[in-house]
Structures are given as C-alpha cells and as structure tokens.
XYZ file of C-alpha atoms in Angstrom:
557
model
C -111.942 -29.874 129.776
C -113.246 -27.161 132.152
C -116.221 -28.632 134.373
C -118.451 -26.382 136.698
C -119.127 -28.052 139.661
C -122.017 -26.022 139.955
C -123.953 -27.301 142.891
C -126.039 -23.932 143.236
C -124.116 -22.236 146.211
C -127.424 -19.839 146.178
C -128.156 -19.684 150.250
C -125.972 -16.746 150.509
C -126.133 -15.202 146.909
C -129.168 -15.675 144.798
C -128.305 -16.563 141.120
C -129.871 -13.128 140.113
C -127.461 -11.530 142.076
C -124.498 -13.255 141.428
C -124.108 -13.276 137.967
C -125.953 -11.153 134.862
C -126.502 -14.405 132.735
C -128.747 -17.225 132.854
C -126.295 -20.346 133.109
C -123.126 -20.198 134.970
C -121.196 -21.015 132.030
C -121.961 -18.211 130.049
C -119.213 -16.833 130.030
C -117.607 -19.287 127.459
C -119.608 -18.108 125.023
C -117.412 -15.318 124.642
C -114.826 -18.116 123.290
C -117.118 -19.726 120.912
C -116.837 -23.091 123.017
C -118.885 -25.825 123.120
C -121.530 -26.523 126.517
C -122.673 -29.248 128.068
C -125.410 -28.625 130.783
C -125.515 -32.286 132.319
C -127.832 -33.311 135.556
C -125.123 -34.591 138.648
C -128.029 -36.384 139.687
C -128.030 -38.667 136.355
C -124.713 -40.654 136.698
C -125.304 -42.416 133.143
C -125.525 -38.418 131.569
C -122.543 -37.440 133.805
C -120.648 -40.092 132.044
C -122.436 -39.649 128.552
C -121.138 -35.504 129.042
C -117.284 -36.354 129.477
C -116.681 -38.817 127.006
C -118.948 -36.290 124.421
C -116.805 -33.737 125.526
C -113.206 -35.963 125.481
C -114.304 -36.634 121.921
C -114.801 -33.631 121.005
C -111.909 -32.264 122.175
C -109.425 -34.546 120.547
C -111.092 -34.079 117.095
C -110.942 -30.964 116.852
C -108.213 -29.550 119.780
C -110.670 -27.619 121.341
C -111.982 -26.366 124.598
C -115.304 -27.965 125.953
C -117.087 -26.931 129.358
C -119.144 -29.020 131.362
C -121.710 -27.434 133.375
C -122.572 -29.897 136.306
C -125.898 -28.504 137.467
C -126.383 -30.195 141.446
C -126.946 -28.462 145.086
C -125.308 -28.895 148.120
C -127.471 -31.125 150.543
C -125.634 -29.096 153.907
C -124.397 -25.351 154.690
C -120.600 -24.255 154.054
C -120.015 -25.945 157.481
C -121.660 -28.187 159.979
C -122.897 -24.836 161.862
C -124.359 -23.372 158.894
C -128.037 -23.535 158.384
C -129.524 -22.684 154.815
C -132.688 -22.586 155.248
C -132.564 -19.604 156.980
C -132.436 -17.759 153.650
C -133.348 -20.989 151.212
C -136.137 -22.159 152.877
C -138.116 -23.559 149.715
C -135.002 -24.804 148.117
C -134.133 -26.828 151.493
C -137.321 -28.147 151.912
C -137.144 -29.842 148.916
C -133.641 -31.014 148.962
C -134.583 -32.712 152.580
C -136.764 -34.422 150.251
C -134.675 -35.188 147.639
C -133.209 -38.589 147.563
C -129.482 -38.870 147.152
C -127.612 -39.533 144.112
C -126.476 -42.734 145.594
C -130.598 -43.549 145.999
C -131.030 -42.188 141.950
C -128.566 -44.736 141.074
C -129.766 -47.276 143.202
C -133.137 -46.752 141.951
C -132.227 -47.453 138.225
C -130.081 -50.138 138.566
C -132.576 -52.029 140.372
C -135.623 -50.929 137.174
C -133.108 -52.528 135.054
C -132.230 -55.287 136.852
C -128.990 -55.077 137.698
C -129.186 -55.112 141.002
C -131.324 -56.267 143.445
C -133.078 -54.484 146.072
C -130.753 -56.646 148.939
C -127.903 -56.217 147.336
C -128.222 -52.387 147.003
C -128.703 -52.005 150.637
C -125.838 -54.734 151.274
C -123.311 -52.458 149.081
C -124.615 -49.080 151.006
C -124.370 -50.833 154.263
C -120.630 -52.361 153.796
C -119.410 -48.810 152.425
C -120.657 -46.875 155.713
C -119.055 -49.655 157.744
C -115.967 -48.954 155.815
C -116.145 -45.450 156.474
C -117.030 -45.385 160.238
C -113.814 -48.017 160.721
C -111.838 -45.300 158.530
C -113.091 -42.331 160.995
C -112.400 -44.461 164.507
C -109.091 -45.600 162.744
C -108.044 -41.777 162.020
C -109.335 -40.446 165.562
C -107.165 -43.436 167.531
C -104.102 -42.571 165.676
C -104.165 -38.682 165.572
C -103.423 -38.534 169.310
C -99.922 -40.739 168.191
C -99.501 -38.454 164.954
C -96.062 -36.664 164.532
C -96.836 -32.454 165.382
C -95.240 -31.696 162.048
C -97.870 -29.197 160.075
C -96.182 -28.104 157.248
C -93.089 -28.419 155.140
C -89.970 -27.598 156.486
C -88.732 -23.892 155.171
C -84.978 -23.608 155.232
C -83.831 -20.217 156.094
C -80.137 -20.958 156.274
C -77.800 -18.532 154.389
C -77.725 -19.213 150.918
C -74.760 -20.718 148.812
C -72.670 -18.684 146.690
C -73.182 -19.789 143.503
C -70.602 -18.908 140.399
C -72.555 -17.030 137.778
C -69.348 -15.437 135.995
C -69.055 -16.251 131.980
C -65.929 -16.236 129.942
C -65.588 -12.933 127.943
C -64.924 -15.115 124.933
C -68.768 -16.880 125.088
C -70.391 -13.737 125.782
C -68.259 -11.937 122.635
C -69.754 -14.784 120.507
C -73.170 -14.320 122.396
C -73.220 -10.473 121.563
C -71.888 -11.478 117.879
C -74.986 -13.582 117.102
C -77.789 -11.763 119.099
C -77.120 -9.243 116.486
C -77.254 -11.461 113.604
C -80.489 -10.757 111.285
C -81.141 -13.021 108.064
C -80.200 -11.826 104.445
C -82.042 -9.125 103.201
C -83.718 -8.519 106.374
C -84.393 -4.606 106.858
C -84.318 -3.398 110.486
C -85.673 -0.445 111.479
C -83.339 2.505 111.162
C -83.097 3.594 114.545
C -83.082 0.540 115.947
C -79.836 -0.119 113.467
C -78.116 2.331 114.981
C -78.374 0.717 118.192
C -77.589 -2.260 117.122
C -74.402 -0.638 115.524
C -73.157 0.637 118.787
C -73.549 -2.690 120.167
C -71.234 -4.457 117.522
C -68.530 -2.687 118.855
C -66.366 -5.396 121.017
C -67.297 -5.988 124.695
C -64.556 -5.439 125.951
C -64.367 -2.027 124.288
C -67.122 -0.392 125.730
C -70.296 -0.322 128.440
C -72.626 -3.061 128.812
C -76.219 -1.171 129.526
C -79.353 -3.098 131.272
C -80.881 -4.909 128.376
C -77.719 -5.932 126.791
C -76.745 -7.294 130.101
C -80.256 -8.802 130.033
C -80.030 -10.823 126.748
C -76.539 -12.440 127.660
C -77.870 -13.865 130.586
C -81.001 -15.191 128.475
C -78.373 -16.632 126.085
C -76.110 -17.660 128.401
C -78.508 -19.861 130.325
C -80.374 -21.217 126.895
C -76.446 -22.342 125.417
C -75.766 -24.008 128.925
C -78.916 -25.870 128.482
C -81.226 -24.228 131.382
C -85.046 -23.143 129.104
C -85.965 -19.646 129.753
C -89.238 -18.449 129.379
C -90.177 -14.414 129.468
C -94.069 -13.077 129.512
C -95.540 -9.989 129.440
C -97.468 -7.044 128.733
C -95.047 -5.360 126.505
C -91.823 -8.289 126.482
C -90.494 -8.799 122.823
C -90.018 -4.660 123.212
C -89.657 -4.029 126.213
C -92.170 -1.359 128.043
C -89.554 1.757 127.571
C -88.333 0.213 123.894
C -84.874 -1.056 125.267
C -85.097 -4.933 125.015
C -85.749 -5.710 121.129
C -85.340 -9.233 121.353
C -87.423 -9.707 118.744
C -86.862 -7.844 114.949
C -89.385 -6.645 112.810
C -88.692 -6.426 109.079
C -88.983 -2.769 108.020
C -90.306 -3.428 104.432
C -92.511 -6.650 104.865
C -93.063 -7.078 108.892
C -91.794 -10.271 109.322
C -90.654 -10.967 112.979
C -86.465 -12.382 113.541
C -85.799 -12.928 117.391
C -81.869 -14.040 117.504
C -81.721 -15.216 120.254
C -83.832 -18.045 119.019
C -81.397 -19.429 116.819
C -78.087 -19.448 118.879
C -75.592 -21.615 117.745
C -75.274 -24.446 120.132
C -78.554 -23.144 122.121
C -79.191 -26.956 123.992
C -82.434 -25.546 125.551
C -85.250 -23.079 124.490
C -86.188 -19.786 125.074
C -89.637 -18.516 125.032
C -91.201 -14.936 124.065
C -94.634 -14.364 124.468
C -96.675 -11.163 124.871
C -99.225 -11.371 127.136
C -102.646 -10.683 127.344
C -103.690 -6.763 129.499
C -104.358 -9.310 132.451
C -101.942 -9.373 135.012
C -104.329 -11.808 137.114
C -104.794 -14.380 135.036
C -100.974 -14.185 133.258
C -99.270 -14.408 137.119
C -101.197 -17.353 137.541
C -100.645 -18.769 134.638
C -96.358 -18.674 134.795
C -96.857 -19.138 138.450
C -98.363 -22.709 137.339
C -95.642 -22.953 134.610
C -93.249 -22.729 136.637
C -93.804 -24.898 139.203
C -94.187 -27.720 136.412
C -91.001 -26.564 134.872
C -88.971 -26.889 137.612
C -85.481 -25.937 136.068
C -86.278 -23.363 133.816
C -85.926 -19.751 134.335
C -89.700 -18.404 134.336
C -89.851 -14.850 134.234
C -93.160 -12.560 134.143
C -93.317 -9.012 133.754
C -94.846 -6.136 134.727
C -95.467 -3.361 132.316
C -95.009 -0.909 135.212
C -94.497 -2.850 138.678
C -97.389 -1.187 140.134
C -99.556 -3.175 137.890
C -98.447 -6.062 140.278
C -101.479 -5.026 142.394
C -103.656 -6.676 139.708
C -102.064 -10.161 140.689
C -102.039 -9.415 144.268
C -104.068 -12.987 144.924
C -101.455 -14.821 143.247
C -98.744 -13.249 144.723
C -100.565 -14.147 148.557
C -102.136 -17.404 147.928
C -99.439 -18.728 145.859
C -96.039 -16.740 145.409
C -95.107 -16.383 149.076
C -97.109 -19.170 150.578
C -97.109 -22.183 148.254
C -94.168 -23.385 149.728
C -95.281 -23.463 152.922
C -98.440 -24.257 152.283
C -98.193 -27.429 150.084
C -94.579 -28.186 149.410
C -94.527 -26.476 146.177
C -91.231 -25.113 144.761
C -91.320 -22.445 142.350
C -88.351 -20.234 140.697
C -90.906 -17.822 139.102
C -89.319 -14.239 138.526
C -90.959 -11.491 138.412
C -89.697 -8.637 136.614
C -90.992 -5.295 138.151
C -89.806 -1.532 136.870
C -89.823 0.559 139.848
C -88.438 4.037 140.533
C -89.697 7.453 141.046
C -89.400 9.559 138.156
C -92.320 11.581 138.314
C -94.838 9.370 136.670
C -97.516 10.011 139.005
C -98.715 6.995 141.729
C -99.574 4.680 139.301
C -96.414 4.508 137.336
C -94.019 5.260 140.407
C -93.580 1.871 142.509
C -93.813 -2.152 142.587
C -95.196 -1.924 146.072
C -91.405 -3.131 147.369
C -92.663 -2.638 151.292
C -95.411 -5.953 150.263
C -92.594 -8.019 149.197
C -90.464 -7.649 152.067
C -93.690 -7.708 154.471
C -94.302 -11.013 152.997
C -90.774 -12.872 153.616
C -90.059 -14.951 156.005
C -88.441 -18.155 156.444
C -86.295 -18.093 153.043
C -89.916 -17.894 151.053
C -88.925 -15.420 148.310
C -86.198 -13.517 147.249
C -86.504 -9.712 146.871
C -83.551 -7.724 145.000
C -83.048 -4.298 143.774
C -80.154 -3.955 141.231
C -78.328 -1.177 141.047
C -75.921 -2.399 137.727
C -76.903 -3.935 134.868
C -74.295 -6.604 135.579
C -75.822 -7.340 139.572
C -78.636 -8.242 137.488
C -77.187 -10.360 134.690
C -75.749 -12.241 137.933
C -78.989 -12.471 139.495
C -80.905 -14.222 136.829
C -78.025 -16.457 136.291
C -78.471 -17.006 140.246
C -81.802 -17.674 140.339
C -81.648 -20.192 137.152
C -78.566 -22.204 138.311
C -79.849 -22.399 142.533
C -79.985 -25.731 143.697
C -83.194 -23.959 146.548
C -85.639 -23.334 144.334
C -87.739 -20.022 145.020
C -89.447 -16.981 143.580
C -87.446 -14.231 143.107
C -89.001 -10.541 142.786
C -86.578 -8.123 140.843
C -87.285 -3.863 141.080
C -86.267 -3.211 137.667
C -85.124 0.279 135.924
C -86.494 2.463 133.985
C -84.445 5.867 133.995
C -81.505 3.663 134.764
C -81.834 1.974 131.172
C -80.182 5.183 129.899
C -78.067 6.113 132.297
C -74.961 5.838 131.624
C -73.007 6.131 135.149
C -75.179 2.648 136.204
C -74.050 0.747 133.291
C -70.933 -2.076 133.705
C -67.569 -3.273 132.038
C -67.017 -6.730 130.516
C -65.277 -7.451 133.678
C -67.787 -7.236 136.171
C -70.139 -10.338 134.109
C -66.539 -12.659 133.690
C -64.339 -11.671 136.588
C -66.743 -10.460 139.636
C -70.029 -12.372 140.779
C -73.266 -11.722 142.144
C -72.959 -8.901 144.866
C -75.293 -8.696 147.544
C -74.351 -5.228 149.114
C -71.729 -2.849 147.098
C -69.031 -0.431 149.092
C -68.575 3.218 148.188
C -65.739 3.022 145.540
C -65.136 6.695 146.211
C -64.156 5.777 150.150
C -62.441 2.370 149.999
C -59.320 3.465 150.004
C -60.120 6.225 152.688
C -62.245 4.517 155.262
C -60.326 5.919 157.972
C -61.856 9.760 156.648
C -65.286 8.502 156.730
C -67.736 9.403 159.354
C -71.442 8.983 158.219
C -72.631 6.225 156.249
C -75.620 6.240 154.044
C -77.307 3.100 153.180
C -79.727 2.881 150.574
C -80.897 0.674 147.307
C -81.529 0.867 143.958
C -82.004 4.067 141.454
C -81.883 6.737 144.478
C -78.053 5.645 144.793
C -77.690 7.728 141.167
C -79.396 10.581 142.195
C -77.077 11.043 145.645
C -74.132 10.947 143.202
C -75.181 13.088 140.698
C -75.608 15.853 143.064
C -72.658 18.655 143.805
C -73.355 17.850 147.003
C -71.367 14.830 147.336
C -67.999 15.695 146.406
C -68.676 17.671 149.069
C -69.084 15.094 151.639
C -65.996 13.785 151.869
C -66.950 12.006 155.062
C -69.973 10.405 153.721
C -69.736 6.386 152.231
C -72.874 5.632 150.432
C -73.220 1.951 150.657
C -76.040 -0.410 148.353
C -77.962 -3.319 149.619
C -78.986 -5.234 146.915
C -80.507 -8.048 148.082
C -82.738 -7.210 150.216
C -84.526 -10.515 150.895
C -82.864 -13.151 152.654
C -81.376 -10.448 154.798
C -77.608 -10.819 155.798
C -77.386 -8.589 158.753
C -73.992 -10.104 159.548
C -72.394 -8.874 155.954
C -73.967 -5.971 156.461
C -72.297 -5.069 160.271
C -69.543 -6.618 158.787
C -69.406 -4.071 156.269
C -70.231 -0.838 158.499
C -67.358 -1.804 160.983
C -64.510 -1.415 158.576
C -65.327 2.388 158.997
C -63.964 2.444 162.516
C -64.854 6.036 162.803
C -67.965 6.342 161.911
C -70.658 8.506 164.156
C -74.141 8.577 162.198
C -75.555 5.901 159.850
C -79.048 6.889 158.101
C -81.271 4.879 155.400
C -82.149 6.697 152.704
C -85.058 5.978 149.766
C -87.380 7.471 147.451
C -90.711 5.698 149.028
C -92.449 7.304 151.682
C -91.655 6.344 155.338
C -94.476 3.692 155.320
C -93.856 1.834 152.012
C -89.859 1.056 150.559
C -87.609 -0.874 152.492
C -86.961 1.156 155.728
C -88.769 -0.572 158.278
C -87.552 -4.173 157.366
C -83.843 -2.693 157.139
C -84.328 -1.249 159.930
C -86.250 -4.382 161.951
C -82.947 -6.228 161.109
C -80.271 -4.383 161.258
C -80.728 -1.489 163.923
C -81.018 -4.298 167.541
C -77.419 -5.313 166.497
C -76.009 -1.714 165.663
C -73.259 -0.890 167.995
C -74.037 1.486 171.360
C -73.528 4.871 169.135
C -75.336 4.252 165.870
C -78.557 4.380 165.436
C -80.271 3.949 161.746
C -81.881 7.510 160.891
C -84.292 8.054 158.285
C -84.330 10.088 155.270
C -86.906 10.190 152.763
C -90.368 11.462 152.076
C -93.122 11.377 154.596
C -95.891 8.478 155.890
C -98.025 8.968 152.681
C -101.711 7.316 151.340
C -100.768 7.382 148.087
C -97.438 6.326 146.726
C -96.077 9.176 144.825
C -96.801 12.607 143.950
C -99.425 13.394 141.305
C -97.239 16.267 139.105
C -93.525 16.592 137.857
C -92.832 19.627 139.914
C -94.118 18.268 143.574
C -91.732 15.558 142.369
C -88.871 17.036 141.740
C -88.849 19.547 144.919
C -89.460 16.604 147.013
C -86.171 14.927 145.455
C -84.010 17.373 145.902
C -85.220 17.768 149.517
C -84.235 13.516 149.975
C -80.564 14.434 148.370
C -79.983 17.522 150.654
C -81.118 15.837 153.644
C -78.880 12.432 152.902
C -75.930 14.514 151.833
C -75.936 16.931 154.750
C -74.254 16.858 157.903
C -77.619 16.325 160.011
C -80.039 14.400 158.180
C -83.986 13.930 158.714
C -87.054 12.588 157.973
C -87.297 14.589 154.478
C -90.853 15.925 156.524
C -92.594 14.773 159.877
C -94.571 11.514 159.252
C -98.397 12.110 159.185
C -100.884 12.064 161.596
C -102.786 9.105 163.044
C-alpha cells in the first residue's frame, strides 16, 4: 500500500507549480494502479479506504495508492507563518474545526457518545500529554549525553578468505556446465573453452575471479545478490553469468544450480535508474543482513545519479540510526579516454565521506585482491558498505590477472610491495605510491626498467586507512630520499589529498609526499582520445623520472 499523506504543503509551492497534474497521485497512473482519494477529515472513510485497498491488494497482488487529501493546521515550524503567502487558505483552516472535533461531532449525532463524555476524553488526553511534556523536560537535564550510536573505528580483523584449489576446480568445472543440447553462442564458446583448461594451469582474469567468489560464498551458505544496469553481461561483455541459447533464446545461469549451493544467488537487471535501484538494495540490504548485496554501476560515474542515497543513507545510516548495512557497490573506474562521463566513480567523494569506520573504499589492482575482498566483505563480523573501483581495461589485461595460488594460498592484501625491488631494497631510493589501473601503465612503460631505484608500491584499501602498515612498509627501504603519489585523477579529485592528510604528518624529517598527476580540473577527464593520451604519458614520465611534479601547475583560484 502506498498512502500520500497529502496534507497540501501549498504555503510555499502552489499546487500549479509543483506538479503538472491535477491530483498528487497521478503519477500512478502510469502503472495502471488503482486510487483512492479519501477525506483525512472523515475517520470512518479513512478506515473504509485501507481495508478497500488491503482487499484489493490481496485478491489480486497488486499495488493500491491512497491519496489522503488534509492540510497542515501550522507552518513547517513554530516560527513559520503561512499566511503570509496562504492567506485565504489560513483563514479558513483557523476556522476549521479539528479532526478530533469532526469525530466528536458524529459520534455524538449518532449517539455514541455524549456531549460530557467527549469533552471528558479530550480533557484526560491533554492532561496526559502535559504530564508526558513536564515528565520529559525534568528528566532531560539527568539524560545520559550519548547522541548517536557508537562508530567503531578500531583496525579491522583479518579475516581468512583463502579457498582450497580443489573447491574452486569443481567451482570452475560446473560454472561452465550448460544443459543438453543447449547452443551457446560461438564466441562466447570459445571463452568458455579457454576457461576449461585446469586452474592451476593457467591465469585467473577479473570475472572468472568474480564468479568463484559468487560461488564460493553461495556453496558456504552466505546469499548473494547482484543488480544492475547491464549485470547478467556485464557492461564491457566479460561476466556472462547468465547463457543464452543460440537457436531458441532460452536463458541457463550456472551458477544457479551449483551442486551443494546451501544459499541463493540472485541476478537481476535493473531498471536505467540508478536513484531509485541504490535505494532499493540499500533497503535490501539492510534487511538481509548476511548476504552479500552488491549494486552496480554501468560506468561508476553514473553513481552521481544516486548521490542522495549514497549521503543520506550509505555513509550516514550508521551513524545516524544504528543501521548496519554490507551493501557493495560495484563501480568501473579508470581513465581510458572515454571522455568525463565514462572516466571516473568520483573516488575523491568516497574517501571525503569516511570517517569513523563508516564505509569501506578499495581499489583492486588483481583480480584475486578482489575475489578476497568480496569474500571479506561477505564473511565480516562489522557489518558496512563497501565501495569497490572496478576495471575496465584491466578485464583484458593480461599482466593484472592472478595464479591459482594467490585465491588458496595468499589472502586479502591491503597494500602490495614492488616484486621487482623486494629482494633489492637496499638499491632503492624513490618510492612511488599509487592505486589501482595507473600501477599498469607505470610498468608498461620503457621507462621503468630504467629506474632501477624506483619501488612502485599499491594501496589497495584505501578506506579504513592503515597509516602504520603503510610507514611500516616505506621504512624497510632504509635508503630512500623522495616518496611521491601518483594517479590518473586530477589534483582535486582521486585519492591524493586523503593519502596525503594521513600519511604525510608521520613521514620521517626527509620525505615529504610529492604529487604527480594531472592538474586541479572542473571537469573530470579530458573530452578526446588524443588530449588523453598526451596527458598520460606526461603522468608516466613525471612518476618514472628522477624529479617528479605536478604533471602541470594546479589552476587558478
């Protein structure tokens, strides 16, 4: 039942101007549902409206709205006056009696209650009242200063999200598995060929990594629920978890019929509405509070659409209310020269809005970081949202992908070494931190076999900040002379300034945490490939050489 309490908030906005459509509820119509318009002042038709509409609904499984039609007797607050621009409308609600008057009035025609009596029951309710309100005022001056929730910012657990190589061989066998005489799609065959080979034989990419985790969780009993724009595909076509018959277009998802799967898992595409689909899993998952809720972004910078949710509920509800939530949102990010709308999640937000152990923010750099990480976030006894910068380019890339081992031997990582300098620490005298996709780009360029004195280091969880591991981490190079961040994001947006906010006040006496990436911008990203592409290899030159900058002076204002 949806019911508009519509008590004609007009003193500020006139109906005309508020909406295009006669009746509030209007905009049902464009489901075909049923409407009640009902009077608030007629408690008998109030009554009469809800059980119509109960009935009707558990007939015939329907939606019905109620459109409670009232006015507010006072302004938004005891300061506001409406009759400054209501004055007619006021007037006569001044006159109006109450409801309380209405119903008073009737019961009394029908004799059901006197006149004494009536004034008796209104009398003994007020008295009630006023006792309540001297009650509340004596006690608030003895009431415990506690406002909120407590938020627990301690360093998380580590949690063991490893998996036997013999479950996930069996995993891999069956999510693979299509029914007799099913026909898949020739190219996606092939794929699917190159993943029969043996795990243990060959590279695990991102969605692979991906669908073990699903299946891993859903066989250990945890439900796991994915939603999106584009989620049975996959927005770049690498996820296929659902299989659609070449010849008659029947749909086969696999990992829906796992052999001893002790929990669900749920696929849904979702309606072109990030608003209202955020809000929806961000209400799912607070009711489901052990399941592994995920909700996707086509592109992360779609996110923007949801921004309310994310403010008033995401990173707040917690503090606000008390209300736990392990929602996931899945967000591709990475500049690949897709223009500013198809370039970045908005990362900077994120980390803007932690504090207090609210949210978790994490930007993979292996597909098997992030197998660990949804495992994580599904099997944490502290419940909270966790935002994930996803790939794109990196889907294909073969240098990012992982080995069997690093899903059933090595766990969750929250900051990764430079395997080319761990053995040669002593040699090393600039550091280069960084996260996510930009790490592939430094590597890939001749410059850095070059720089044999440079260890590029990866934080990947970015949100709750370790400083310690991180310090931790930079003094095992006992030489080292410069340290510099570097990302694809302009100075103003990424991750710099809450790296940077943590990490440089506890740098030792000759480090300080230099910059290197493109300039304070407006607008996230460049608008063509080639601005792109010169302003990349600009970021690489700068990390890689022995003086780096800003990648450009910041701008003006």
């Amino acid at each position: 039942l949806h019911i508009i309490a519509n008590n004609q908030l007009g003193f500020t906005t006139d109906p005309e101007e508020g909406r295009s459509t006669r009746y509030a509820s209007d905009v049902a119509k464009g489901f075909d549902l049923p409407i009640i318009h009902v009077n608030a002042d007629d408690i008998t038709a109030c009554v009469s409206a809800v059980r119509l509409a109960t009935a009707f609904r558990q007939k015939f499984g329907r939606d019905v709205v109620i459109d409670l039609i009232g006015y507010r007797r006072f302004g938004h607050n005891e300061t506001d006056e409406p009759a400054y621009t209501q004055p007619l409308m006021y007037e006569a609600i001044k006159e109006h009696p109450t409801v309380r008057d209405i119903f008073a009035a009737q019961l009394i025609e029908e004799g059901l209650l006197g006149a004494e009596d009536a004034k008796a029951r209104s009398e003994a309710a007020e008295s009630r009242l006023a006792n309540a309100h001297q009650n509340v005022k004596a006690s608030a001056a003895h009431a415990p200063q506690i406002s909120r929730p407590p938020m627990d910012a301690t360093p998380e657990p580590d949690i063991k999200t490893t998996v036997s190589a013999e479950v996930l061989e069996s995993l891999n066998r069956q999510l693979l598995s299509v029914r007799e005489g099913f026909t898949v799609h020739p190219k996606l065959a092939r794929q699917m060929d190159r993943r029969k080979t043996p795990l243990a034989e060959r590279e695990i990419d991102w969605a692979q990594a991906e669908e073990l985790a699903f299946a891993s969780l859903i066989t250990g009993g945890i439900p796991v629920r994915l939603t999106g724009q584009d989620t049975e595909r996959g927005t770049f076509s690498q996820r296929h978890l659902v299989f659609h018959d070449a010849r008659t277009g029947k749909r086969w998802a696999p990992i829906q019929h796992l052999v001893g799967a002790s929990a669900t898992f749920e696929l849904h595409n979702s309606p072109l509405s990030e608003y209202a689909a955020l809000g929806f899993e961000y209400g799912y998952s607070a009711d489901a509070s052990d399941a592994l809720v995920c909700w996707e972004a086509q592109f992360g910078d779609f996110t923007n659409g949801a921004q309310v949710v994310v403010d008033q509920f995401i990173v707040s509800g917690l503090a606000k209310w008390g209300q736990p939530s392990r929602l996931t949102l899945l967000l591709p990010h990475a500049y690949e020269g897709g223009g500013p709308e198809h370039s970045s999640a908005r990362l900077e937000r994120f980390l803007q809005l932690a504090a207090e152990g609210n949210i978790r923010v994490f930007y993979p750099s292996t597909p098997a970081n992030y197998f660990h990480a949804l495992r994580r976030q599904a099997l944490h006894s502290r419940p909270r949202p966790l935002v994930i910068m996803t790939p794109k380019s990196l889907l294909r890339l073969r240098p990012s992908w992982s080995r069997l081992d690093d899903l059933t031997i090595h766990g969750f990582r929250r900051l990764i070494d430079d395997p080319m300098m761990e053995s040669q620490r002593e040699d090393v005298r600039r550091i280069v931190l960084c996260t996510g996709k930009v790490y592939y780009d430094l590597i890939a360029s001749p410059l850095r076999a070059q720089a044999k004195d440079l260890a590029i280091v990866r934080l990947e969880l970015l949100e709750p900040f370790r400083t310690d591991d991180v310090l931790a981490l930079i003094a095992k190079y006992s030489n080292v002379r410069q340290l510099a961040w570097v990302q694809e994001e302009p100075m103003n947006m990424g991750a710099y300034w809450h790296v940077k906010r943590r990490l440089e006040p506890r740098l030792p006496k000759q480090l300080t945490l230099a910059y290197v990436g493109r300039p304070e911008r407006a607008s996230p990203s460049e608008g063509y490939a080639m601005a792109h592409e010169a302003q990349e290899e600009r970021i690489v030159q700068a990390a890689l050489s022995q003086k780096p900058d800003s990648a450009g002076p910041p701008g003006s204002g």
